[in-house]
Amino acid sequence: MKAISEYTIGNTAVRIVDNGRKIRVINVEQQKKRKSFRMTALAIFAAAVLSLSSCLWMVRYQSTSTMLDRQVFRLKNEVEMMERENKVLEKKLEDESIPYDRIYKKALEMGMDFPKNKHVMYYTYKKGTAIKLFQSHPGED
């Protein structure tokens, strides 16, 4: 059986606790100070844990943001490269899709003419010989 008695000795409030085996004398003011210190220490510890966890969260957020920025930059470069390749392929398709008849008609409109017989030269050469550049050709005199 537990018995609690409170007394005042001088200016000090004392609590005597008898639990059957042991009798304890507790200074009430010191007990209040200890309890207040424990609560303050617990509040400081909780604030420190909260601050540390928020700092870690911010570092993680910043790391994720940096990683995503790098991925966006890499993907933008990839998109630009694909757009350039697409333009090249479109130009190639355009070039290949121009019909020969259209080119021929446009050339005739602009004054193209086929060479006459006087503009065409024929010559024979011996096997193993070649024409030297900037020299007269056979048949030119």
Coordinates of C-alpha atoms in Angstrom, one line a residue:
M1 CA 0.0 0.0 0.0
K2 CA 1.3 3.4 -1.0
A3 CA 0.9 6.3 1.4
I4 CA 1.6 10.0 0.5
S5 CA 2.0 12.7 3.1
E6 CA 2.8 16.3 2.5
Y7 CA 4.5 18.6 5.0
T8 CA 6.0 22.0 5.2
I9 CA 9.3 22.2 6.9
G10 CA 10.3 25.9 7.3
N11 CA 10.0 27.4 3.8
T12 CA 10.3 24.0 2.0
A13 CA 7.4 21.9 1.0
V14 CA 8.1 18.2 1.4
R15 CA 6.3 15.1 0.2
I16 CA 6.9 11.8 1.9
V17 CA 6.1 8.7 -0.1
D18 CA 5.8 5.3 1.6
N19 CA 5.4 2.4 -0.8
G20 CA 5.8 -0.3 1.8
R21 CA 9.5 -1.1 1.2
K22 CA 11.0 2.3 1.2
I23 CA 10.2 5.8 2.4
R24 CA 11.2 8.6 0.1
V25 CA 11.3 12.3 1.0
I26 CA 10.8 14.5 -2.1
N27 CA 11.5 18.3 -2.2
V28 CA 8.4 19.6 -4.1
E29 CA 10.2 22.7 -5.5
Q30 CA 13.1 20.7 -6.8
Q31 CA 10.7 18.2 -8.3
K32 CA 8.9 21.1 -10.1
K33 CA 12.3 22.4 -11.4
R34 CA 13.3 19.0 -12.7
K35 CA 10.0 18.5 -14.4
S36 CA 10.2 22.0 -16.0
F37 CA 13.8 21.2 -17.1
R38 CA 12.7 17.9 -18.6
M39 CA 9.9 19.6 -20.5
T40 CA 12.2 22.3 -21.8
A41 CA 14.8 19.8 -22.9
L42 CA 12.1 17.7 -24.6
A43 CA 10.8 20.8 -26.4
I44 CA 14.4 21.8 -27.5
F45 CA 15.0 18.2 -28.7
A46 CA 11.7 18.2 -30.6
A47 CA 12.5 21.5 -32.2
A48 CA 16.0 20.3 -33.2
V49 CA 14.6 17.1 -34.7
L50 CA 12.0 19.1 -36.6
S51 CA 14.7 21.5 -37.9
L52 CA 17.0 18.7 -38.9
S53 CA 14.2 16.9 -40.7
S54 CA 13.1 20.0 -42.5
C55 CA 16.7 20.7 -43.6
L56 CA 17.0 17.1 -44.9
W57 CA 13.8 17.5 -46.7
M58 CA 15.0 20.8 -48.3
V59 CA 18.3 19.1 -49.4
R60 CA 16.4 16.2 -50.9
Y61 CA 14.0 18.6 -52.7
Q62 CA 16.9 20.7 -54.0
S63 CA 18.6 17.5 -55.2
T64 CA 15.5 16.3 -57.0
S65 CA 15.0 19.8 -58.5
T66 CA 18.6 19.8 -59.8
M67 CA 18.3 16.3 -61.2
L68 CA 15.0 17.3 -63.0
D69 CA 16.6 20.5 -64.4
R70 CA 19.5 18.4 -65.8
Q71 CA 17.0 16.0 -67.4
V72 CA 15.0 18.9 -68.9
F73 CA 18.2 20.4 -70.3
R74 CA 19.2 17.0 -71.8
L75 CA 15.7 16.5 -73.2
K76 CA 15.7 20.0 -74.7
N77 CA 18.9 19.3 -76.5
E78 CA 17.6 16.0 -77.7
V79 CA 14.4 17.7 -79.0
E80 CA 16.5 20.4 -80.8
M81 CA 18.7 17.7 -82.4
M82 CA 15.6 15.8 -83.5
E83 CA 14.0 19.0 -85.0
R84 CA 17.2 19.6 -86.9
E85 CA 17.3 16.1 -88.2
N86 CA 13.6 16.4 -89.1
K87 CA 14.2 19.6 -91.1
V88 CA 17.1 17.9 -93.0
L89 CA 14.8 14.9 -93.8
E90 CA 12.0 17.2 -94.8
K91 CA 14.3 19.1 -97.1
K92 CA 15.6 15.9 -98.6
L93 CA 12.0 14.7 -99.1
E94 CA 11.2 18.1 -100.8
D95 CA 14.3 17.7 -103.0
E96 CA 13.4 14.2 -104.0
S97 CA 9.8 14.9 -104.6
I98 CA 10.4 17.6 -107.3
P99 CA 9.4 16.0 -110.6
Y100 CA 11.8 16.0 -113.5
D101 CA 9.2 17.4 -115.9
R102 CA 8.8 20.5 -113.7
I103 CA 12.5 21.1 -113.6
Y104 CA 12.8 20.6 -117.4
K105 CA 9.9 23.1 -118.1
K106 CA 11.4 25.7 -115.8
A107 CA 14.8 25.3 -117.4
L108 CA 13.3 25.8 -120.9
E109 CA 11.5 28.9 -119.7
M110 CA 14.7 30.3 -118.4
G111 CA 16.5 29.8 -121.7
M112 CA 18.1 26.3 -121.5
D113 CA 18.8 24.8 -124.9
F114 CA 20.3 21.5 -125.9
P115 CA 23.8 21.6 -127.5
K116 CA 24.0 21.7 -131.3
N117 CA 26.2 19.4 -133.2
K118 CA 28.9 22.2 -133.5
H119 CA 29.1 22.2 -129.7
V120 CA 29.7 18.5 -129.3
M121 CA 33.2 17.1 -129.9
Y122 CA 34.1 13.5 -130.4
Y123 CA 37.6 12.2 -130.1
T124 CA 39.4 8.9 -129.8
Y125 CA 42.2 8.0 -127.5
K126 CA 44.6 5.2 -127.1
K127 CA 44.2 2.9 -124.2
G128 CA 46.6 3.8 -121.4
T129 CA 46.7 7.5 -122.3
A130 CA 44.8 10.3 -120.7
I131 CA 44.0 13.9 -121.5
K132 CA 46.0 16.4 -119.6
L133 CA 44.1 19.4 -118.2
F134 CA 44.7 22.9 -119.6
Q135 CA 46.1 21.5 -122.9
S136 CA 44.5 21.4 -126.2
H137 CA 42.2 18.5 -126.9
P138 CA 42.4 16.3 -130.0
G139 CA 40.5 17.9 -132.8
E140 CA 41.2 21.5 -131.6
D141 CA 43.7 23.3 -133.8

